[in-house]
Short mmCIF file of C-alpha atoms in Angstrom, two decimals:
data_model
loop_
_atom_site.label_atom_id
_atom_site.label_comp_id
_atom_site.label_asym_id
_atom_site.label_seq_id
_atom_site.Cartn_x
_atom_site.Cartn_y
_atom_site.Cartn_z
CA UNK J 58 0.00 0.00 0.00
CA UNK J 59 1.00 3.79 -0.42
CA UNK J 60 3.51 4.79 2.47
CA UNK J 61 1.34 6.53 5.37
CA UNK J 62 2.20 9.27 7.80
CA UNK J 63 3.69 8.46 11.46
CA UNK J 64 -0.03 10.20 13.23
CA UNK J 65 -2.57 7.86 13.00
CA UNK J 66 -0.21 4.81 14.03
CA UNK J 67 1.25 6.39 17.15
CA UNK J 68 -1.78 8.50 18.22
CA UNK J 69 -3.47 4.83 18.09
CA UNK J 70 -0.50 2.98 19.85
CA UNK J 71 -1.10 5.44 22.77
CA UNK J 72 -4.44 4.68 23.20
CA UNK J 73 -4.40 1.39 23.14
CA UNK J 74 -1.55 -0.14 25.20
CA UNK J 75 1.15 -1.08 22.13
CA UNK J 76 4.37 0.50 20.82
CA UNK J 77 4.81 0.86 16.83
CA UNK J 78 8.40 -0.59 16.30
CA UNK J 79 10.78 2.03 14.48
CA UNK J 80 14.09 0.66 12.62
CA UNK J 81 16.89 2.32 11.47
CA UNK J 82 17.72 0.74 7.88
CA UNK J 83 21.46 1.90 6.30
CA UNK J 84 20.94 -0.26 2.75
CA UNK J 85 18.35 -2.61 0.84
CA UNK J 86 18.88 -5.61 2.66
CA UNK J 87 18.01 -3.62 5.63
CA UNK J 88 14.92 -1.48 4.56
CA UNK J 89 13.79 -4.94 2.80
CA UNK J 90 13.90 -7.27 6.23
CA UNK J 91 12.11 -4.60 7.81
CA UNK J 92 9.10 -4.33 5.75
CA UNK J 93 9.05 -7.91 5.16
CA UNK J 94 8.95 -8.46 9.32
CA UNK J 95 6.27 -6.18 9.87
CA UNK J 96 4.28 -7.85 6.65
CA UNK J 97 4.80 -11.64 8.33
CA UNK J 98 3.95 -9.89 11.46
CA UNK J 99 0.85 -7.88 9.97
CA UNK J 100 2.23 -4.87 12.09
CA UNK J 101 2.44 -1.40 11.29
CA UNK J 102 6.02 -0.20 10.52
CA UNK J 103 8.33 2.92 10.42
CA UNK J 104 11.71 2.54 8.48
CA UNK J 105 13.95 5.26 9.64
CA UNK J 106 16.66 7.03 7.95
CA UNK J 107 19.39 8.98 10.01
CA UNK J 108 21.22 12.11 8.62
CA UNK J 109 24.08 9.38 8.57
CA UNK J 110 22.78 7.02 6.36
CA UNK J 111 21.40 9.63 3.96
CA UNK J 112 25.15 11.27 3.80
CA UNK J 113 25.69 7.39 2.88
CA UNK J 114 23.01 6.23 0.11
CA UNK J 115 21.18 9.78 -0.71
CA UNK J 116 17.52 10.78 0.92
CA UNK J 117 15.63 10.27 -2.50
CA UNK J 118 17.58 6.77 -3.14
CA UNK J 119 16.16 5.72 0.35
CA UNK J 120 12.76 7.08 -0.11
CA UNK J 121 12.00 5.35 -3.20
CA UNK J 122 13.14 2.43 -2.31
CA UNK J 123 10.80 2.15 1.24
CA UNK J 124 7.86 3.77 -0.99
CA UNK J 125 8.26 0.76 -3.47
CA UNK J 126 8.36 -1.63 -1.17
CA UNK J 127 5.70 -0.25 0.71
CA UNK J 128 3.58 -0.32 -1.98
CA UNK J 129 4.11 -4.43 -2.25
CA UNK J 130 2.87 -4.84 0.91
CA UNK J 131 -0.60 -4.91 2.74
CA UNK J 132 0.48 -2.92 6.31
CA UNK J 133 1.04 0.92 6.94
CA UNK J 134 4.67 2.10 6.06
CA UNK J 135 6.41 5.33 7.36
CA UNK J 136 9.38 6.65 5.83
CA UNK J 137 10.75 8.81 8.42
CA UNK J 138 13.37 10.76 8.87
CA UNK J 139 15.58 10.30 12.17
CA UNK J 140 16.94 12.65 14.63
CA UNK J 141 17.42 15.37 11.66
CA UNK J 142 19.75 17.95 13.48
CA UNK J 143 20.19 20.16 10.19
CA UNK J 144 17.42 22.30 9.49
CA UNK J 145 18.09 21.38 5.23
CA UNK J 146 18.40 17.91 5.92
CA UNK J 147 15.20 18.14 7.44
CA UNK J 148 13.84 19.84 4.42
CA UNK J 149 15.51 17.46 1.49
CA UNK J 150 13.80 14.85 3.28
CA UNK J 151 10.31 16.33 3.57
CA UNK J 152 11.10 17.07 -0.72
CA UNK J 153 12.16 13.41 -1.24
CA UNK J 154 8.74 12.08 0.03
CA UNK J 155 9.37 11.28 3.60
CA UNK J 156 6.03 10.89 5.41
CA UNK J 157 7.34 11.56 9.02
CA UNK J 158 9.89 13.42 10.45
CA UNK J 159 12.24 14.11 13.12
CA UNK J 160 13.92 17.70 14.21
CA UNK J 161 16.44 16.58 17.19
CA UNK J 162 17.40 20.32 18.92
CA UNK J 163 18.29 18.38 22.03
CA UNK J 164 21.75 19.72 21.69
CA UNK J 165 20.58 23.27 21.70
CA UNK J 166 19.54 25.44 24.76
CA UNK J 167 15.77 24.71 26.05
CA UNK J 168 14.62 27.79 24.37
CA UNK J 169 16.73 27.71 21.48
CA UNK J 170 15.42 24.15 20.72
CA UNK J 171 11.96 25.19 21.19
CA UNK J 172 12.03 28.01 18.92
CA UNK J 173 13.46 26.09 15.69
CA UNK J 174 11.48 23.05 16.39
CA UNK J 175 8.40 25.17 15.82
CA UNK J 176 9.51 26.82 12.96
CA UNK J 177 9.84 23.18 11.40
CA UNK J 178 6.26 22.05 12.59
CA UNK J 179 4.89 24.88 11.25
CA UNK J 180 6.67 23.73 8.16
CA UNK J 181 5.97 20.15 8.52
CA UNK J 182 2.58 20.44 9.23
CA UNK J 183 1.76 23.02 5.93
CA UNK J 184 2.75 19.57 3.79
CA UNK J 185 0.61 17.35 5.74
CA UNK J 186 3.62 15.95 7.37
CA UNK J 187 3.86 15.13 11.12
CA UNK J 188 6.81 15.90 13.21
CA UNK J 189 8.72 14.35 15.98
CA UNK J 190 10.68 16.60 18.57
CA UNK J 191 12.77 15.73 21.53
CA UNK J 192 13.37 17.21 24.85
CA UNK J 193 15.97 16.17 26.93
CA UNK J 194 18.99 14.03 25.90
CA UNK J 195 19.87 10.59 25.07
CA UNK J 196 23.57 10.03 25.68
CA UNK J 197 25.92 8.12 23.59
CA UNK J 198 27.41 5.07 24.85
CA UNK J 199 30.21 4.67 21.93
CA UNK J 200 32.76 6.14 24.16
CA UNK J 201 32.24 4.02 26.86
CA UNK J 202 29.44 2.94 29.72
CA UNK J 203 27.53 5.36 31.51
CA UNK J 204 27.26 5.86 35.19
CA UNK J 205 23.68 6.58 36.64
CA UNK J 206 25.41 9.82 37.41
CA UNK J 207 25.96 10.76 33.75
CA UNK J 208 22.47 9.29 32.88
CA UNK J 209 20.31 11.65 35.19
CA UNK J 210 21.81 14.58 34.06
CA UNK J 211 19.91 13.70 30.77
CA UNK J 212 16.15 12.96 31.88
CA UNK J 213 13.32 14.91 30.71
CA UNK J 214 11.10 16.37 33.38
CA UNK J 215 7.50 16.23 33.12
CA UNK J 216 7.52 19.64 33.28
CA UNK J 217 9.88 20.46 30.56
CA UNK J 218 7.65 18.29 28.12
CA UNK J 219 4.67 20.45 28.81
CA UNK J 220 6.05 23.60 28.03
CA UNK J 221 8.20 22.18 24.88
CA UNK J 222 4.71 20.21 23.58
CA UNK J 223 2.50 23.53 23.85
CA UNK J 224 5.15 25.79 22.59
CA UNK J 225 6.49 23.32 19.22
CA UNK J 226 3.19 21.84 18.40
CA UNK J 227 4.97 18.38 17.43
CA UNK J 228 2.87 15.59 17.31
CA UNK J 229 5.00 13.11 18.87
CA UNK J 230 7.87 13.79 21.23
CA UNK J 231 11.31 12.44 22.22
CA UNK J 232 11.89 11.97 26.11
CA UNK J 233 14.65 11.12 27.66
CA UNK J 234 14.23 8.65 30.65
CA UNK J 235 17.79 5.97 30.82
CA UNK J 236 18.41 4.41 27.62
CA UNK J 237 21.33 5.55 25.65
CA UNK J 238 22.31 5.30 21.83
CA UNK J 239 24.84 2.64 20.58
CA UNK J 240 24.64 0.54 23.51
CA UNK J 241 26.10 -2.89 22.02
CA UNK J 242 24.43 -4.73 25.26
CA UNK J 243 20.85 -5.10 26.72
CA UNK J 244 21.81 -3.84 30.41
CA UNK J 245 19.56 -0.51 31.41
CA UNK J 246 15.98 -0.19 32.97
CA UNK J 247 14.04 2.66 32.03
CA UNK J 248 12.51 5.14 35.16
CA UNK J 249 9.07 3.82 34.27
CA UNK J 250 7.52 6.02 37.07
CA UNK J 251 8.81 9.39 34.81
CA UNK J 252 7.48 7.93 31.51
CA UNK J 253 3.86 7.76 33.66
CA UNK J 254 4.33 11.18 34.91
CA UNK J 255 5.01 12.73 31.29
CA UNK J 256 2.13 11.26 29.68
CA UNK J 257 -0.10 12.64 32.69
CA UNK J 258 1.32 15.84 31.43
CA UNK J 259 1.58 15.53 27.36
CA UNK J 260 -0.84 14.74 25.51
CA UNK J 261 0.95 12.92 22.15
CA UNK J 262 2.56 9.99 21.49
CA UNK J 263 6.11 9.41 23.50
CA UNK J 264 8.97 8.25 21.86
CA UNK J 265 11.86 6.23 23.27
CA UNK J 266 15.10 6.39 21.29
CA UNK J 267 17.86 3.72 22.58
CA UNK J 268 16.29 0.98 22.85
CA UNK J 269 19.04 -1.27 22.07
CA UNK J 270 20.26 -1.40 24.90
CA UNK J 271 16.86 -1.51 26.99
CA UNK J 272 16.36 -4.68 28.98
CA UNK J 273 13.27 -6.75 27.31
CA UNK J 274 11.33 -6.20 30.58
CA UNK J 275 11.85 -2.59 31.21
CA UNK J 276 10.83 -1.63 27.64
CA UNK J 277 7.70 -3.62 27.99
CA UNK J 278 6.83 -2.04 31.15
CA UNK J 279 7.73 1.33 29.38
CA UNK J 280 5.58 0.58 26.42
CA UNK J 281 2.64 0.01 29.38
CA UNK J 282 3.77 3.37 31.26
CA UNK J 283 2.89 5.08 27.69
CA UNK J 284 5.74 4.73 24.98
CA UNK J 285 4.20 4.74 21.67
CA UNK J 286 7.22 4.45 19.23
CA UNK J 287 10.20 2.33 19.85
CA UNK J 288 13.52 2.99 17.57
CA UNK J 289 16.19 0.11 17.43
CA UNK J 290 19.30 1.15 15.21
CA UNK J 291 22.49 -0.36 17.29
CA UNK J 292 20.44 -3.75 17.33
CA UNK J 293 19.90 -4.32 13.50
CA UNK J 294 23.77 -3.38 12.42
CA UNK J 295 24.70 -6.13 15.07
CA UNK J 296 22.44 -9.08 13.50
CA UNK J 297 23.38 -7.63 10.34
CA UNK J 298 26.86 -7.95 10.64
CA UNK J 299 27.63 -10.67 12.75
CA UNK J 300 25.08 -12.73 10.10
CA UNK J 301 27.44 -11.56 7.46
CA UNK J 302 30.82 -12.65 9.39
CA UNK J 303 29.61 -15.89 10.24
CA UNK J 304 28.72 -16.72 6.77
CA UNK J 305 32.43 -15.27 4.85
CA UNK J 306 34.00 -17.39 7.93
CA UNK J 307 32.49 -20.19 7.13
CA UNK J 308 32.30 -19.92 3.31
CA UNK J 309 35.62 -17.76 3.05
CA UNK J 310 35.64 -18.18 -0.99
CA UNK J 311 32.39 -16.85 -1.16
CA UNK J 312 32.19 -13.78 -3.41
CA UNK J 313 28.36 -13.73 -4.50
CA UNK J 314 27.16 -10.16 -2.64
CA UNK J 315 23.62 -11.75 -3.12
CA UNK J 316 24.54 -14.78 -1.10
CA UNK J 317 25.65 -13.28 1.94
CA UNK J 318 23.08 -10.53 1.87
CA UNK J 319 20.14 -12.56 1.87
CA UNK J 320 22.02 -14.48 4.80
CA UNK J 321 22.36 -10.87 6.85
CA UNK J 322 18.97 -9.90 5.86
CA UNK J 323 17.27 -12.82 6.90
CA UNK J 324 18.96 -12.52 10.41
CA UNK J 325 17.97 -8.99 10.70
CA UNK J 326 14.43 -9.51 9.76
CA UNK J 327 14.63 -12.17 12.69
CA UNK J 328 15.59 -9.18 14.93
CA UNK J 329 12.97 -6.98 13.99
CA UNK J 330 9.80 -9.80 14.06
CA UNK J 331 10.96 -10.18 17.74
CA UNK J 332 11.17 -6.45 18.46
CA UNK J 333 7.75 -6.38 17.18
CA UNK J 334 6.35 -8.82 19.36
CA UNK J 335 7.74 -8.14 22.28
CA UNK J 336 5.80 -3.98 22.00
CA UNK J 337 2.47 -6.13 21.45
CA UNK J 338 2.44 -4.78 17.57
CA UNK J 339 1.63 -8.31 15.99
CA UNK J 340 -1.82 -8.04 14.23
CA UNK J 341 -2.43 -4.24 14.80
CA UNK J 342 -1.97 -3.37 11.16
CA UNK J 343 -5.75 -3.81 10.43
CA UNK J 344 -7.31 -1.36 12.81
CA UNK J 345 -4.98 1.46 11.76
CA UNK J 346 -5.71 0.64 8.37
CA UNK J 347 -9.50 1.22 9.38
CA UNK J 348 -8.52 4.82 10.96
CA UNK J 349 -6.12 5.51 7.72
CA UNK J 350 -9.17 4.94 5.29
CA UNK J 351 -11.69 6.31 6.85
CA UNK J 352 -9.59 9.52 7.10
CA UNK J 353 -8.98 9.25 3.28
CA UNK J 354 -12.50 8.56 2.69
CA UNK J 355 -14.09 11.43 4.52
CA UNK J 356 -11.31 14.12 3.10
CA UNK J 357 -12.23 12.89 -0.38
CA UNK J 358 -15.80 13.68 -0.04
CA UNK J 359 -14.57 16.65 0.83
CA UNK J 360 -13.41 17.50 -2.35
CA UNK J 361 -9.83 18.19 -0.78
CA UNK J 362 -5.89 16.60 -1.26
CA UNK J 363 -5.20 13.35 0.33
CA UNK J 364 -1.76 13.33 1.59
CA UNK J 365 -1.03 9.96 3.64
#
């Protein structure tokens, strides 16, 4: 089917006690497990694209490639643009047909942040595209673990996502509550009790970025508290390559790129079925599809564009 938009999924998701899984893909092996998991899994889907992997294949490369697969495929696709921290990468990727994307001022002051952010929903939301925001700060674990010291300084306070929410206008929103990026081990719980507290508070989908390294547990309990949209990046390269080195080790005359990257693909789309079951997404694909359609339905009969 046609790729959707990010909204109906994750407004959805909230309601009703699931998480939509969100994967980073960096090639077509990648982008290709995903949608195939989510298709065997009849789950809704977002395929995410970082401002690194565009610098690597190209933003309209990537976004015809998800929107053709999409298209094969009877679940709701998102193409969406992750943690876009340039204000033109933001825009090439709303040009290039992505149906969901992500502005990531976490790195700027509070007010700073909130003043660009709402510049680019404004934009966003002229093209009848949604946009995610974050407030707070998800560390980086490359360098090295993080002590619960470093961690804390990072949280988002209930508070803080009020006033960024009512001030940006984004329709989904970034928090930051323990989970760190390019953690290469499952180790970390999540403060459930401030995930509860912020959707008290804010009224949109939560997102929780990290999740790599989230203990299976502690991101189900999180998805319960009120996460909406889970992104896995750190997760997928590892199943990826360590598919791919087990096969050249044990077939080291191997030179057929189709043979090993069916091998890494199939391992990755492994990954992502089991990320998908384990946010409770299995079988939701048909009542967003309901909500989708009737929304294209009823803006049709009103005579005006339908932009999914």
């Amino acid at each position: 089917m046609p790729l959707v938009t990010s909204k109906e999924m994750l407004v959805y998701a909230r309601e009703n006690g699931f998480a939509v899984g969100a994967f980073n893909a960096y090639n077509m092996e990648m982008v290709q497990a995903i949608i195939e998991a989510a298709e065997e899994e009849n789950a809704p889907v977002i395929v995410q694209i970082s401002e690194g992997a565009i610098a690597y294949g190209g933003e309209k490369s990537f976004a015809a490639l998800i929107k053709v697969l999409a298209e094969e495929v009877t679940v709701p696709v998102v193409c969406h643009l992750d943690h876009g921290v340039n204000f033109f990468t933001v825009i090439k990727a709303l040009k290039a047909g992505f149906t969901s994307l992500m502005f990531d001022g976490s790195s700027l002051t509070f007010e700073e942040n909130i003043e660009k952010t709402k510049k680019i929903a404004e934009i966003a939301h002229a093209a009848g595209i949604p946009l995610e925001g974050e407030i707070g700060k998800i560390p980086d674990a490359a360098k090295g673990p993080l002590s619960p010291e470093e961690v804390k300084k990072y949280l988002t306070t209930p508070e803080e996502a009020l006033e960024f929410y009512e001030k940006t206008g984004v329709d989904s929103l970034a928090i930051s509550v323990g989970s760190a990026h390019r953690m290469k081990v499952q180790s970390v719980q999540l403060d459930i009790d401030r995930i509860v507290r912020i959707k008290e508070k804010v009224k949109i989908p939560l997102v929780l970025h990290g999740a790599s390294g989230v203990m299976d547990e502690s991101l189900v309990q999180a998805v319960k508290a009120g996460i909406s949209k889970v992104n896995f990046a750190t997760e997928l390269n590892k199943a990826f390559t360590y598919a791919l080195r087990k096969e050249l080790s044990n077939n080291p005359d191997l030179v057929d790129v189709r043979k090993y990257g069916a091998t890494a693909r199939e391992n990755v789309k492994k990954t992502v079925k089991e990320k998908i079951q384990l946010l409770n997404a299995t079988n939701k694909a048909p009542d967003i599809l309901k909500i989708i359609n009737k929304r294209s339905f009823t803006r049709e009969n009103k005579g005006g564009a339908t932009i999914e």
